[in-house]
Coordinates of C-alpha atoms in Angstrom, one line a residue:
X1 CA -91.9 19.0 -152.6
X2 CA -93.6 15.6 -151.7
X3 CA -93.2 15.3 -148.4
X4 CA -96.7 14.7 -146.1
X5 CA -96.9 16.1 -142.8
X6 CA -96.8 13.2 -140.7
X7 CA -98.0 12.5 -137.2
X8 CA -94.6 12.8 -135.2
X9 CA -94.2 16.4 -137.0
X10 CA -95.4 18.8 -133.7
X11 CA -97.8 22.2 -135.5
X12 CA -98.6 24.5 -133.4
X13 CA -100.7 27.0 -133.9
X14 CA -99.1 30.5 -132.2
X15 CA -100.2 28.9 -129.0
X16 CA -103.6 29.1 -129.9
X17 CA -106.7 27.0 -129.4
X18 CA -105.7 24.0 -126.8
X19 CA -108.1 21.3 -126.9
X20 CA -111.4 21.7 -125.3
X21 CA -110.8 24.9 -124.4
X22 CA -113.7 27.7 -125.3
X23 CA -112.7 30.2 -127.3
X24 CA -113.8 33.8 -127.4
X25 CA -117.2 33.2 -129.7
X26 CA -118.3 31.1 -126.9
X27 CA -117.8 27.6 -129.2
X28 CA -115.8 24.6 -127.9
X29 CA -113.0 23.8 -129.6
X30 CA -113.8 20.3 -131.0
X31 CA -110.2 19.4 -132.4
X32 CA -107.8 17.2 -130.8
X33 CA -103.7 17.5 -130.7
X34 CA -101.4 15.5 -131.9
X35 CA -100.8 13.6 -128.7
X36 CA -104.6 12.6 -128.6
X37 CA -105.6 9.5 -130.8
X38 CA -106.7 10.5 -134.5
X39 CA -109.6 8.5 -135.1
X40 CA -110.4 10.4 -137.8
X41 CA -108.8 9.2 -142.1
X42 CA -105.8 7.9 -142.1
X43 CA -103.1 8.1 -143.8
X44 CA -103.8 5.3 -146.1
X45 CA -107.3 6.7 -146.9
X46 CA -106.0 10.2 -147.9
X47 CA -102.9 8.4 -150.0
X48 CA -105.8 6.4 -151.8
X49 CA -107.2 9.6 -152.5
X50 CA -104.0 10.1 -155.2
X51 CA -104.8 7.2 -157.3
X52 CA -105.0 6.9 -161.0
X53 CA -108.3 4.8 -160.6
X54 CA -111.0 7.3 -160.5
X55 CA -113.0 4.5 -158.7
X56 CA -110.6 4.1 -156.2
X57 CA -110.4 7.6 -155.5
X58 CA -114.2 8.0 -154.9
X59 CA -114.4 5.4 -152.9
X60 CA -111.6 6.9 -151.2
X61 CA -113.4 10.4 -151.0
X62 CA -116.0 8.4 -149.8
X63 CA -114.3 6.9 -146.7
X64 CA -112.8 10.7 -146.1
X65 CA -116.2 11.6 -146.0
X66 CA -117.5 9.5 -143.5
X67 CA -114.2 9.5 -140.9
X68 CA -115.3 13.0 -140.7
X69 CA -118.7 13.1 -140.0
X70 CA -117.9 9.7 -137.7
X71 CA -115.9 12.2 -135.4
X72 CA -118.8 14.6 -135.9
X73 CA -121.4 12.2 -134.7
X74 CA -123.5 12.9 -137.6
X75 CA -123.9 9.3 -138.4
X76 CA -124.5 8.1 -135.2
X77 CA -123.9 9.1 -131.2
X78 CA -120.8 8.6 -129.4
X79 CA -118.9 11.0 -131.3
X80 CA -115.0 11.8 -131.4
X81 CA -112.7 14.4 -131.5
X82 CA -111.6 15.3 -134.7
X83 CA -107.6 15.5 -134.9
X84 CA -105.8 19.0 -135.2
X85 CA -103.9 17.1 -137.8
X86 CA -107.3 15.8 -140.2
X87 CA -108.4 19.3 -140.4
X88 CA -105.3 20.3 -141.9
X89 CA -105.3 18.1 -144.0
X90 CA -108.7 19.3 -144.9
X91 CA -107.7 22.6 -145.0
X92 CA -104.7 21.9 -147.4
X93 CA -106.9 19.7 -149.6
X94 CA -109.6 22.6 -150.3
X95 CA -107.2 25.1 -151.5
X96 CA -104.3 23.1 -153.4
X97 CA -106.1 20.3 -154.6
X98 CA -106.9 20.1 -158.3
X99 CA -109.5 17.3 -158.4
X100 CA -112.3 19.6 -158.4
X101 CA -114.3 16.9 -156.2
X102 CA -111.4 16.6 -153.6
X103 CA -111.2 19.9 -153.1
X104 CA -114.8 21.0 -153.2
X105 CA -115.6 18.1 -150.6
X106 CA -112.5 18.8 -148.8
X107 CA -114.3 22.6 -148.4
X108 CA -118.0 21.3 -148.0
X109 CA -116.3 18.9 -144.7
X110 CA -114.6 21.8 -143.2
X111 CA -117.6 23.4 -143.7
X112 CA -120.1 21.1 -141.9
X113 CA -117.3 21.0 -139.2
X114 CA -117.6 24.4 -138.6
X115 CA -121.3 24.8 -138.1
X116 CA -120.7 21.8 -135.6
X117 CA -119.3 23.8 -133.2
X118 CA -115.0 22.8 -134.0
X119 CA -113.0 25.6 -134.7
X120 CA -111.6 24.9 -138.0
X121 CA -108.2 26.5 -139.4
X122 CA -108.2 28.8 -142.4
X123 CA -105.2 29.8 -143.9
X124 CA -102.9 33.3 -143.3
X125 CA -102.3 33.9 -146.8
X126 CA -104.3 33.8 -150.1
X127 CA -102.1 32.0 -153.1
X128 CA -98.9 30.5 -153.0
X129 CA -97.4 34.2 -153.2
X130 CA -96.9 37.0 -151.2
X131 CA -95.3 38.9 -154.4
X132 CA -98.1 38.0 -157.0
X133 CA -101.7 38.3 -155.9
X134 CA -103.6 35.1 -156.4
X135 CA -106.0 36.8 -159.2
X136 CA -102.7 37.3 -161.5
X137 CA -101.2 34.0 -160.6
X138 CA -104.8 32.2 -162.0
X139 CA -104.8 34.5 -164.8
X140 CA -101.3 33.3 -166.1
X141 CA -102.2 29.9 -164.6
X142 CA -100.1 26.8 -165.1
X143 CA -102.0 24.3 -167.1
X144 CA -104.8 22.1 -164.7
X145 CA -102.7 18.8 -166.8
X146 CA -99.2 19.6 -164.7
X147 CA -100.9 20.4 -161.4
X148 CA -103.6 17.2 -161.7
X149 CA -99.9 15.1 -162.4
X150 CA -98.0 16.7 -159.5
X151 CA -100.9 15.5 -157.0
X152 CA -101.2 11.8 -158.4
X153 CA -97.4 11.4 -158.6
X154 CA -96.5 13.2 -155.3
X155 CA -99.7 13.4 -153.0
X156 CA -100.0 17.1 -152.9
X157 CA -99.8 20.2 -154.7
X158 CA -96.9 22.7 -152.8
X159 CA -96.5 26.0 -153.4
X160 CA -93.4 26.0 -155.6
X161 CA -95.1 23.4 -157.6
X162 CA -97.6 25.8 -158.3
X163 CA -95.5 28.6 -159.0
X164 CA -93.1 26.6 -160.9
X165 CA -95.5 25.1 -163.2
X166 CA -95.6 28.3 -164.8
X167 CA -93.0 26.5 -166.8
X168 CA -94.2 23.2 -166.9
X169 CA -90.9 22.1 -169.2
X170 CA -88.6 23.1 -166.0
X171 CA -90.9 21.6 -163.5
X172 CA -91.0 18.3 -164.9
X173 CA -87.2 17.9 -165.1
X174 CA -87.5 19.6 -161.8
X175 CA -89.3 17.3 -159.7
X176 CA -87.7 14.0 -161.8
X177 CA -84.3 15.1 -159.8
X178 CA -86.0 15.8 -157.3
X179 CA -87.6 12.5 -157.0
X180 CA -84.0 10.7 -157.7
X181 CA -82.1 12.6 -154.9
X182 CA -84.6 12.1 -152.0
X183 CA -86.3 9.0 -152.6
X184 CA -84.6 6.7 -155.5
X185 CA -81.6 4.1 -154.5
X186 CA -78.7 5.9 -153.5
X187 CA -75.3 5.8 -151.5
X188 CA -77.3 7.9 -148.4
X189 CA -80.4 6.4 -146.5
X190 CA -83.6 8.9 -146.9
X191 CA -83.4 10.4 -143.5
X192 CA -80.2 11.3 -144.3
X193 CA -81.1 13.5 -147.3
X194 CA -83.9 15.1 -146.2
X195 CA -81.6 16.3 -143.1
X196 CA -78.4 17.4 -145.2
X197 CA -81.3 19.9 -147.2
X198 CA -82.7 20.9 -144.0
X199 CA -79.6 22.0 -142.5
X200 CA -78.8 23.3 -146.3
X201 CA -82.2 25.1 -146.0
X202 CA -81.0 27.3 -142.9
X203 CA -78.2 28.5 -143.9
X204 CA -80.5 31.0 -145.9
X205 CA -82.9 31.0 -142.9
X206 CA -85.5 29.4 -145.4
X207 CA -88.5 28.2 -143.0
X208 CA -90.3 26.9 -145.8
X209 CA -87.8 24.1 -147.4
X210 CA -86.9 23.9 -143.5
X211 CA -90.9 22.6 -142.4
X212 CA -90.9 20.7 -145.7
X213 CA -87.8 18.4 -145.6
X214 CA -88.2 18.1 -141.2
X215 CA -91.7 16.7 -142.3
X216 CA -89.9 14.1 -144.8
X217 CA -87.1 13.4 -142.8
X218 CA -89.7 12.1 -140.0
X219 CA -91.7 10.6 -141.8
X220 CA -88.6 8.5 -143.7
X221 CA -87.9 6.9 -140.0
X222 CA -85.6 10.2 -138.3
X223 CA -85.2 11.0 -134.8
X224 CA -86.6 14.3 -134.2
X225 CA -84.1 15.5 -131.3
X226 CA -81.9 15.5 -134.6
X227 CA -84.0 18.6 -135.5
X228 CA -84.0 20.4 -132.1
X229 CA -80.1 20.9 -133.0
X230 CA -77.3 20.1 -134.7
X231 CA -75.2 18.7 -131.6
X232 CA -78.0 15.7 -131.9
X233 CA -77.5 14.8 -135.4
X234 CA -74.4 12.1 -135.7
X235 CA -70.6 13.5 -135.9
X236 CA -70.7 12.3 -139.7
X237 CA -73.6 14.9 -140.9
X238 CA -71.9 17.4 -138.6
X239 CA -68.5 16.7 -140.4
X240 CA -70.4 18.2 -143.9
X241 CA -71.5 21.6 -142.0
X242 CA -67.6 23.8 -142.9
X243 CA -68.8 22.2 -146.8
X244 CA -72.6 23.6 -146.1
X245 CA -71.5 26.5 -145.0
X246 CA -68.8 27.5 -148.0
X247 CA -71.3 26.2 -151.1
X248 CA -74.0 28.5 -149.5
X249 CA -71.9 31.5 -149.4
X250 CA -68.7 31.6 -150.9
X251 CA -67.8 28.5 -152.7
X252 CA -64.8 30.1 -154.1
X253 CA -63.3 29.1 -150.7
X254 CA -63.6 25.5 -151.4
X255 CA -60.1 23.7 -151.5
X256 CA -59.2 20.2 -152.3
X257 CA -57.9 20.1 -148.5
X258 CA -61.8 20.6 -147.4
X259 CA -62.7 17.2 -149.6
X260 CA -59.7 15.3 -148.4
X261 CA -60.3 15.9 -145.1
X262 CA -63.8 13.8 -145.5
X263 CA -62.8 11.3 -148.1
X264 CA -59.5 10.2 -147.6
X265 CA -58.3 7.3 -145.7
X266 CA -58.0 8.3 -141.9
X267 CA -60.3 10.9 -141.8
X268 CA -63.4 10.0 -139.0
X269 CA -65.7 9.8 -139.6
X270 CA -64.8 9.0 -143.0
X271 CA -67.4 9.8 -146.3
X272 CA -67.5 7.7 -149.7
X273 CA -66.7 9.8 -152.5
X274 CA -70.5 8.6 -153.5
X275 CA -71.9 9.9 -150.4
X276 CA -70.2 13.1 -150.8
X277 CA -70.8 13.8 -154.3
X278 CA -75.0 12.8 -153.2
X279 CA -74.6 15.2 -150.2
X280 CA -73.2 17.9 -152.3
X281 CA -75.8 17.9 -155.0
X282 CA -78.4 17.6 -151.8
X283 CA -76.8 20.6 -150.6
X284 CA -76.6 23.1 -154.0
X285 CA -80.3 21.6 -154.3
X286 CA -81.5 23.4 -151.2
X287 CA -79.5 26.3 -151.5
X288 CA -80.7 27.1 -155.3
X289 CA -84.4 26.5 -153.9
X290 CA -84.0 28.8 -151.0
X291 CA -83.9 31.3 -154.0
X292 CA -86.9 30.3 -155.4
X293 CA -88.5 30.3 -152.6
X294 CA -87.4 34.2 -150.9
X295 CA -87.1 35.2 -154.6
X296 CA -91.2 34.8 -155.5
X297 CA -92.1 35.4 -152.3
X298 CA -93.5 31.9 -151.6
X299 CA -95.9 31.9 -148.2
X300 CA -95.8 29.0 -146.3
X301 CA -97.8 26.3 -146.8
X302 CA -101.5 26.4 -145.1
X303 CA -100.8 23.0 -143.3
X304 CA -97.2 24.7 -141.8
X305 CA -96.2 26.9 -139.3
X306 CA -96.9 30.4 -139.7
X307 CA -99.6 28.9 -142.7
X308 CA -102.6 29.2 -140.5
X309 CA -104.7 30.2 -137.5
X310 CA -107.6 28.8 -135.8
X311 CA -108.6 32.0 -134.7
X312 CA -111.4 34.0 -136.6
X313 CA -110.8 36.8 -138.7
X314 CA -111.8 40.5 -137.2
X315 CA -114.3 42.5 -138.9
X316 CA -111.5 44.7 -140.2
X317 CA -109.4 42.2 -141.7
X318 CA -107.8 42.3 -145.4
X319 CA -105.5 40.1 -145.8
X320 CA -102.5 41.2 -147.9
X321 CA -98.9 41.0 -148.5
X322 CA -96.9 42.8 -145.3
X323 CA -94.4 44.2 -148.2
X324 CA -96.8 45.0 -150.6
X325 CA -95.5 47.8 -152.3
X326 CA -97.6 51.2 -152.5
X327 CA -98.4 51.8 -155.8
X328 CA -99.4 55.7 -155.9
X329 CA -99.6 56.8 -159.6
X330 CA -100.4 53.5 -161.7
X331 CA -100.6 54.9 -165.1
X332 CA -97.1 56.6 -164.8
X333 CA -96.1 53.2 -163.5
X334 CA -97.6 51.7 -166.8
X335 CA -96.7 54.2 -168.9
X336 CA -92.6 54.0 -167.6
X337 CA -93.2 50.2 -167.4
X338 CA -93.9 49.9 -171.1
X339 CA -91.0 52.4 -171.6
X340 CA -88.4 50.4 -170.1
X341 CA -89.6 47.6 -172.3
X342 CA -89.0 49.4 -175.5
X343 CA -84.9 50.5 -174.3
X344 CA -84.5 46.8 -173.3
X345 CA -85.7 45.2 -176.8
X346 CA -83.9 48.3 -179.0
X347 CA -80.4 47.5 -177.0
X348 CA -81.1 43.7 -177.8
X349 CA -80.9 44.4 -181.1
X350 CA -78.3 46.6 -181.2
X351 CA -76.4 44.2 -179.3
X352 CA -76.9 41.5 -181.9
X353 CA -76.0 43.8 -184.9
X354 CA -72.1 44.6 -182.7
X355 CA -71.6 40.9 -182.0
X356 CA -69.1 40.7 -185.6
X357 CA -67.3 43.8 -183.6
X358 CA -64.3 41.8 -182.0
X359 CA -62.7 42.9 -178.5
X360 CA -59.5 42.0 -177.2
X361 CA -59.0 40.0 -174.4
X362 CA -57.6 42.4 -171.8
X363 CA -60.5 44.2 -172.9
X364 CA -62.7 41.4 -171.7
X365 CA -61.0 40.8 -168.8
X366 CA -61.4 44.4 -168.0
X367 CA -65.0 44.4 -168.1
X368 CA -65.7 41.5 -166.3
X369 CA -63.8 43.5 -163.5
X370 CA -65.9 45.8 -163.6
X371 CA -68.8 44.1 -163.4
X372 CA -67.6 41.7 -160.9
X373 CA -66.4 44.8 -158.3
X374 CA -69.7 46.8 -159.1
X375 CA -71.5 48.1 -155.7
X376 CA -75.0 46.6 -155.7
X377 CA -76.8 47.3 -152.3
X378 CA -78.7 44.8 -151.3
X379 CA -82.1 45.2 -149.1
X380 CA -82.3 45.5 -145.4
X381 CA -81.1 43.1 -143.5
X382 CA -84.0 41.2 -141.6
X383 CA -84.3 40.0 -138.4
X384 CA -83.5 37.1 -136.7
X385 CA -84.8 33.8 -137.8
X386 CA -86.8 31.5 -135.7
X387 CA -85.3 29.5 -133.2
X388 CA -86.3 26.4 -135.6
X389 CA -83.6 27.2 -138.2
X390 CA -81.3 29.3 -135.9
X391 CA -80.5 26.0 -133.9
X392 CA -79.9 24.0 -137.5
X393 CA -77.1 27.2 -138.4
X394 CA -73.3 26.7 -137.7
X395 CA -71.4 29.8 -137.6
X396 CA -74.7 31.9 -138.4
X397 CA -72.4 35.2 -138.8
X398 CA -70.6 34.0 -141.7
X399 CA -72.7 35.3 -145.0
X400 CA -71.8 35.9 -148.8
X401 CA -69.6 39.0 -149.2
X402 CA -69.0 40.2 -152.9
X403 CA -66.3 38.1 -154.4
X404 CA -63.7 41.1 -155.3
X405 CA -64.3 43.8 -152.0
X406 CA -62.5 46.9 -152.7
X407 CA -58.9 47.6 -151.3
X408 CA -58.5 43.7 -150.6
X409 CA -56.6 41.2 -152.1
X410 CA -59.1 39.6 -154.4
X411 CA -58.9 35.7 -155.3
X412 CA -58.3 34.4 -158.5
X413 CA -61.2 34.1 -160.6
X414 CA -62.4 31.1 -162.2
X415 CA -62.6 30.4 -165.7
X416 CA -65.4 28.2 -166.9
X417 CA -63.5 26.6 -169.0
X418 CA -60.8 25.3 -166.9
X419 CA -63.5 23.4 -164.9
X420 CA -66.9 23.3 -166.7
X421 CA -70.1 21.0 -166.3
X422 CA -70.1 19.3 -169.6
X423 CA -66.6 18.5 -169.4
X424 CA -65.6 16.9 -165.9
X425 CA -68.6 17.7 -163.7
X426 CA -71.2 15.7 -165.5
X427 CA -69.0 12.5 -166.0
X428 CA -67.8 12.9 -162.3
X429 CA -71.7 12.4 -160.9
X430 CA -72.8 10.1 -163.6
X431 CA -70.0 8.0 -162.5
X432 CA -70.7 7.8 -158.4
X433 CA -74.7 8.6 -158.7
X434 CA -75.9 6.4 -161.9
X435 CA -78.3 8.7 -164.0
X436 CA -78.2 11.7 -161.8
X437 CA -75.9 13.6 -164.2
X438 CA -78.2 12.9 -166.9
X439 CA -80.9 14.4 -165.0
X440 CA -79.1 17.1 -163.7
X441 CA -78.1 18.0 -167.3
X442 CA -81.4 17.4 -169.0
X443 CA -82.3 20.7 -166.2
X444 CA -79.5 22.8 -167.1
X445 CA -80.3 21.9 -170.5
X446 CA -84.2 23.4 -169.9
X447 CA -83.3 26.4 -168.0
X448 CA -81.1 27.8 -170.5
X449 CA -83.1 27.1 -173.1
X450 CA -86.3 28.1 -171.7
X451 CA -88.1 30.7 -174.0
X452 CA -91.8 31.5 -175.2
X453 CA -90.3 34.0 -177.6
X454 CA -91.6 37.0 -176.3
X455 CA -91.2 40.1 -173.9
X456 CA -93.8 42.1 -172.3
X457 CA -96.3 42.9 -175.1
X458 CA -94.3 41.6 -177.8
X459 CA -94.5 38.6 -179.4
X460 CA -91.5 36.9 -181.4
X461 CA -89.0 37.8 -179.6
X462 CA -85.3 36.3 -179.7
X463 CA -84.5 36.1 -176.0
X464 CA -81.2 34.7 -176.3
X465 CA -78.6 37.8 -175.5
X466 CA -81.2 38.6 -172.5
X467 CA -80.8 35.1 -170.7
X468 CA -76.8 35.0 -171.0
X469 CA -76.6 38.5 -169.4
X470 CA -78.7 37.2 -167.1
X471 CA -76.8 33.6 -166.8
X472 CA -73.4 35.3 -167.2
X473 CA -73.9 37.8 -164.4
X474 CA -74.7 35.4 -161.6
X475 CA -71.8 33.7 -162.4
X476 CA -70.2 37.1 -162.2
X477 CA -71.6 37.2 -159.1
X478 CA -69.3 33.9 -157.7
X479 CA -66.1 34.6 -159.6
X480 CA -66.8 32.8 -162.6
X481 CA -65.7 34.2 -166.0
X482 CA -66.3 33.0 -169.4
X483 CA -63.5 33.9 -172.0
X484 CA -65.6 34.1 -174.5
X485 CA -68.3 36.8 -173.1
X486 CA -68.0 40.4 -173.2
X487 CA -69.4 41.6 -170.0
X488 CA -70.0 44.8 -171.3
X489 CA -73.2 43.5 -172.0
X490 CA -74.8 43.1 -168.8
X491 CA -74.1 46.7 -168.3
X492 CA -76.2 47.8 -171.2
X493 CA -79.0 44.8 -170.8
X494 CA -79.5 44.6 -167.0
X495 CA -80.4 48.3 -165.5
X496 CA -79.4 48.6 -161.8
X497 CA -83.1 47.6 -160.2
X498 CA -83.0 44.2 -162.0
X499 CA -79.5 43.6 -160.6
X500 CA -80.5 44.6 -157.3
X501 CA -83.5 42.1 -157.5
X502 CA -80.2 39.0 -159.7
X503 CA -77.9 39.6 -156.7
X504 CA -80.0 39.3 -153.7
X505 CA -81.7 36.4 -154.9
X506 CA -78.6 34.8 -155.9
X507 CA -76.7 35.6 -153.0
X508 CA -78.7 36.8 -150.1
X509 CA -82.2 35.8 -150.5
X510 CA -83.8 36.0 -147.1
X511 CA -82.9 39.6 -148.0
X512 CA -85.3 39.6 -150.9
X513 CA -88.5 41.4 -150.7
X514 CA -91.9 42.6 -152.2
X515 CA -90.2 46.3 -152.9
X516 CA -87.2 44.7 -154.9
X517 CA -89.2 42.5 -156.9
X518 CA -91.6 44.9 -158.0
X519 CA -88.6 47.6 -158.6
X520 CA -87.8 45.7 -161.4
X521 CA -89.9 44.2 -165.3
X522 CA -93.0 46.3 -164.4
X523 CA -94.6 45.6 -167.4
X524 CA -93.7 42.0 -167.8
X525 CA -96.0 38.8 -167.1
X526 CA -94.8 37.3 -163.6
X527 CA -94.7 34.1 -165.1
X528 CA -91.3 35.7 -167.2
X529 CA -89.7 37.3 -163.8
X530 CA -90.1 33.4 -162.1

């Protein structure tokens, strides 16, 4: 994401550490709040600190540099407070950063701060994942090129940029549409979009996107009573909550009545079919994310709520994963790991060699029924969210429930070819949204596509029956059949833990944890389970 934390976005930090106050190492806490005057860099100065001009950027470094030690009094007397808001900044700049002088100056600042007597944040979690220790992440580390690309083009380095650059490919095409739907020309003002993903965002209780797109949606000019609740934001956004609702949990639901009730003439307020189809894509934007997000475990962002503490770290302190699963006998793991890999890749092939075998089509049919009606538990339900995205929820009861329940009436599935993407849905958004459907395409495009050509330990590997199982069996998951799939397939290709880990993700990923992802691949990189 590239939204900055602005200065109208209230942190707090678990109600810890008011200015001035003395905290329990007997130290005064030399940071200021947000309602206190930041006399420290601005926002300009740690913009500049993006440019392209390595000149620029020194002297921007430079300037950090000194605002710092200027509200230190290191320079000279008559010192100031530094802001609550600088030293995050700080904080996020010495462990995202991939300038290797930002970020070790960034450190060296927080440092001297520190030994001054100001109470300095550190950050609750170690690597952008709570699922993949930060030692493993580095080892299968995106390339420095893609990270040193995302901070010059978008100011910062987020955690899903860093997870996703594992793929740098996807995260290119990623963050161009990205770009398009929240800040290029479009039928919807800025503010706008950042709050249709917010409200998006919490329908899967997703904190993260939620602090991310509140901080953009500020900083693009938005009132912030709109965030203490939905009754705040104008009857217009709250018209598109019944849509938000149905895309995030059972779009099947969707009827032409729903659209005409926002589009057509006479309905109040009334939406542009160019507004809608921008809100929509906004919308499925979010939601998709919020699996990301739940599904690799993404912690939140050291400059966010629930990202830090200024309080020291006891003696006794390791920090670690809360769901970290207990691994008692390694080598059996490894050993039934590398097992599981050698099924996999000898069904693959045997797959490929039964592909002249021809099926009928109640055969088909059959199958996908089967699939589609298959009881896969899903994890424990967690508790409630915070009040931040509970007040941002509509009708917070109504959840996915699996598309075919036993002993009900079921509704009719949908075949992909009645009503595909290359067909009507890319010339429908290219149409209202100029270039979007190119964009959009150019990521479907990359995603299906997306292989290294290998498995595990194996190297030249055709990965292609693998990724439609995969691809085939989330749209399972929604009701959508492909005539031309045998879903007997996924049966043989996807053992039960992996769809476990495919159907929570897909359709109940605050439910997603550490356990299920683990359960799942053990032998494979984490760069292939992303």
């Amino acid at each position: 994401m590239a939204s900055n934390p602005v200065t109208g976005f209230t942190y707090q930090a678990n109600g810890e550490n008011t200015p001035g106050r003395v905290s329990g190492s007997g130290r005064s806490c030399r940071h200021q709040s947000e309602s206190e005057s930041d006399v420290g860099p601005t926002v300009k100065t740690l913009a500049r600190l993006c440019s392209r001009d390595e000149d620029e950027r020194a002297a921007a470094l430079e300037e950090l540099s000194q605002g710092v030690l200027l509200c230190l009094g290191l320079d000279r007397p008559g010192s100031a407070l530094l802001s609550k808001q600088t030293l995050l900044h700080l904080l996020r700049l010495s462990l995202s950063c991939p300038l290797q002088e930002v970020r070790g100056r960034a450190t060296e600042l927080l440092r001297t701060a520190q030994e001054q007597g100001v109470e300095v944040p550190r950050a609750l979690a170690s690597g952008p994942s709570a699922f993949i220790h930060a030692k493993e992440m580095s080892k299968e580390g995106p390339d420095q090129d893609v990270l040193i690309e995302s901070f010059l083009s978008l100011g910062r380095v987020d955690h899903i940029t860093m997870v996703m650059a594992l793929h740098p490919a996807y995260l290119s095409c990623f963050l161009r549409t990205q770009h398009a739907l929240l800040e290029l020309d479009g039928p919807l003002p800025r503010h706008w979009r950042h709050y249709i993903a917010v409200t998006a965002a919490a329908r899967h209780h997703c904190t993260y996107l939620v602090q991310q797109h509140s901080a953009g949606f500020l900083e693009a000019g938005g009132e912030e009573s709109w965030l203490s609740g939905l009754e705040h934001a104008p009857t217009k956004l709250r018209s598109l909550q019944t849509l938000n609702r149905l895309l995030a949990h059972r779009p099947w639901l969707i009827t032409q009545q729903h659209i005409q009730e926002l589009v057509c003439p006479g309905a109040e307020p009334r939406w542009s079919l160019a507004e809608l189809i921008h809100a929509v894509v906004l919308m499925a934007h979010a939601h998709s994310l919020c699996s990301l997000v739940w599904g690799c475990g993404l912690n939140p962002e050291p400059d966010h709520i629930g990202g830090y503490t200024f309080q020291s770290p006891s003696p006794s302190h390791h920090p670690r994963s809360p769901h970290s699963p207990a691994h008692e006998d390694g080598r059996q793991e490894l050993v039934d790991g590398a097992m599981e890999v050698e099924v996999l890749m000898k069904r693959m092939v045997e797959l490929q060699q039964q592909q002249e075998e021809e099926c009928t089509q109640e055969e088909m049919v059959t199958r996908f029924e089967r699939e589609r009606s298959e009881s896969i538990p899903t994890a424990v339900v967690r508790g409630a969210p915070p009040d931040l995205v509970l007040c941002l929820v509509e009708d917070p009861e109504f959840r996915y429930e699996d598309f075919s329940p036993r002993g009900e009436q079921a509704p009719p599935t949908m075949r992909a070819q009645d009503y595909s993407w290359e067909d009507h849905g890319f010339s429908l958004v290219n149409r209202l949204l100029p270039d979007m459907g190119q964009l959009l395409d150019e990521k479907f495009q990359v995603v299906s596509n997306l292989t290294y050509h290998r498995m595990a330990m194996h190297e030249g590997v055709d990965t292609h029956t693998l990724r439609k199982a995969l691809w085939n069996y989330i749209h399972c998951l929604y009701g959508i059949r492909y005539d031309d799939y045998d879903y007997g397939s996924v049966n043989v290709l996807l053992e039960r833990s992996l769809k476990v880990f495919v159907k929570t993700m897909a359709c109940h990923p605050e439910q997603t944890t550490a356990r299920i992802y683990h359960a799942f691949w053990r032998h494979f990189r984490h760069s292939e389970k992303v």
